[in-house]
XYZ file of C-alpha atoms in Angstrom:
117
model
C 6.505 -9.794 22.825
C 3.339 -11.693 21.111
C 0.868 -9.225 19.057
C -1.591 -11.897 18.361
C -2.519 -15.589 17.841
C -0.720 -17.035 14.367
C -2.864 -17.041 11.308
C -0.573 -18.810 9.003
C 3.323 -18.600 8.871
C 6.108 -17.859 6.581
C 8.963 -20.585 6.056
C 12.960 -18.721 6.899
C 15.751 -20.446 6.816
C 14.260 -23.911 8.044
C 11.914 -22.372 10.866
C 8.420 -21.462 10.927
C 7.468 -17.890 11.680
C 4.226 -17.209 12.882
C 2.059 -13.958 11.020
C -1.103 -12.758 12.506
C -3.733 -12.362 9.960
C -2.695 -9.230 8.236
C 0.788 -10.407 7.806
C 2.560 -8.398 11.166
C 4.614 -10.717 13.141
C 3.028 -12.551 16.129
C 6.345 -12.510 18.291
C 8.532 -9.278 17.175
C 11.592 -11.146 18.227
C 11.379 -13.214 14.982
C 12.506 -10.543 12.850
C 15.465 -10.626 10.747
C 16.772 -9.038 7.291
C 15.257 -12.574 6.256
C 12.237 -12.266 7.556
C 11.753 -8.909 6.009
C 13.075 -10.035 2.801
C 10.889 -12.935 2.558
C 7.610 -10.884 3.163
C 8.861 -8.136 0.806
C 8.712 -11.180 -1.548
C 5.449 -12.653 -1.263
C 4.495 -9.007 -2.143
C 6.764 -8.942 -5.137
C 8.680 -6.699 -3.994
C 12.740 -6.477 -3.907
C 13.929 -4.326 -0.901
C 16.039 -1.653 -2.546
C 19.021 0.157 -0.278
C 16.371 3.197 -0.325
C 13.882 0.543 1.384
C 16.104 -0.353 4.212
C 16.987 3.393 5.026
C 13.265 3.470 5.577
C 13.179 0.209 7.865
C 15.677 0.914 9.875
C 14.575 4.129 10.454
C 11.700 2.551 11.556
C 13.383 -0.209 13.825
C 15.125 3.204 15.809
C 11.985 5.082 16.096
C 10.533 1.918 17.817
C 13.473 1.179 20.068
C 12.891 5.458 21.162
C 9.373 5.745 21.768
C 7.769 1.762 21.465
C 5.577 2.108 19.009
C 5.467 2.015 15.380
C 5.226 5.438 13.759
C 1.659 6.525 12.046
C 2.196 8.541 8.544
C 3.016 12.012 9.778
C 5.625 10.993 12.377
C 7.151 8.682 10.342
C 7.639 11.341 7.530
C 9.298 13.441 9.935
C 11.288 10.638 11.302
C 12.430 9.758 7.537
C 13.231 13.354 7.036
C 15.354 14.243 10.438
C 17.367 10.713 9.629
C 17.668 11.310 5.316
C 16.617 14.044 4.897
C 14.391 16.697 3.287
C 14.233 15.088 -0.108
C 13.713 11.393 1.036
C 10.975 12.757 4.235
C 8.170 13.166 1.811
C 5.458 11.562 1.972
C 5.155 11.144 -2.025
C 9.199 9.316 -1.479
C 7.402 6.937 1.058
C 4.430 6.583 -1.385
C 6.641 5.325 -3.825
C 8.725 2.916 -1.812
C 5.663 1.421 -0.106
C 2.886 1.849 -2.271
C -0.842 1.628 -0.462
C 0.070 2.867 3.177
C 3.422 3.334 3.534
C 3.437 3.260 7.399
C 1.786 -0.223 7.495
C 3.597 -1.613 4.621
C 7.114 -0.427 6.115
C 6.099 -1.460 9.875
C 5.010 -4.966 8.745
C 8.219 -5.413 6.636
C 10.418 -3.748 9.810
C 8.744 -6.453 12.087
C 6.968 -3.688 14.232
C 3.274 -4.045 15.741
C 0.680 -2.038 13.223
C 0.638 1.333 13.961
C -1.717 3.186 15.913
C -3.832 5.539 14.185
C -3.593 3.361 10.813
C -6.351 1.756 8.878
């Protein structure tokens, strides 16, 4: 499924794969571990265990409902999955600094979320 026309791309093991313009993937078959990896990277950051509790978390809520969670659901999502302690939004905060539901959607390979800035 294509988002968007590529704006640049990011090298993965010896293929090209396209990014719109505010980093989410243009086809959201491209994504991998690699894929979210490499992105993590060009961020500076590493993708902790805690981090991929989060994205695949993420990757089930979008396979149940086909869309990428906003803030709220996803802290309820987070929480019903981990948790009370790690379905905070302060947890998320400090995972993915900035917005956590667009930072964790790009890095998951999901579209941006609705409802997001």
């Amino acid at each position: 499924m294509s988002t968007t026309s590529p704006a640049r791309y990011v090298a993965i093991d010896a293929r090209q794969v396209a990014l719109d313009p505010e980093g989410y993937l243009v086809d959201l078959a491209d994504w991998s571990p690699a894929v979210a990896q490499a992105l993590a990277a060009e961020e500076g950051r590493e993708l902790t265990d805690e981090h991929w509790e989060v994205i695949d978390t993420l990757r089930d809520f979008y396979r149940r409902y086909a869309m990428a969670p906003a803030m709220r659901p996803l802290v309820k999502a987070v929480g019903q999955r981990l948790g009370p302690d790690k379905g905070r939004s302060i947890h998320l905060m400090r995972l993915f600094p900035d917005s956590p539901a667009k930072v964790a959607a790009r890095l998951a390979g999901l579209p941006k979320p609705t409802n997001c800035l």
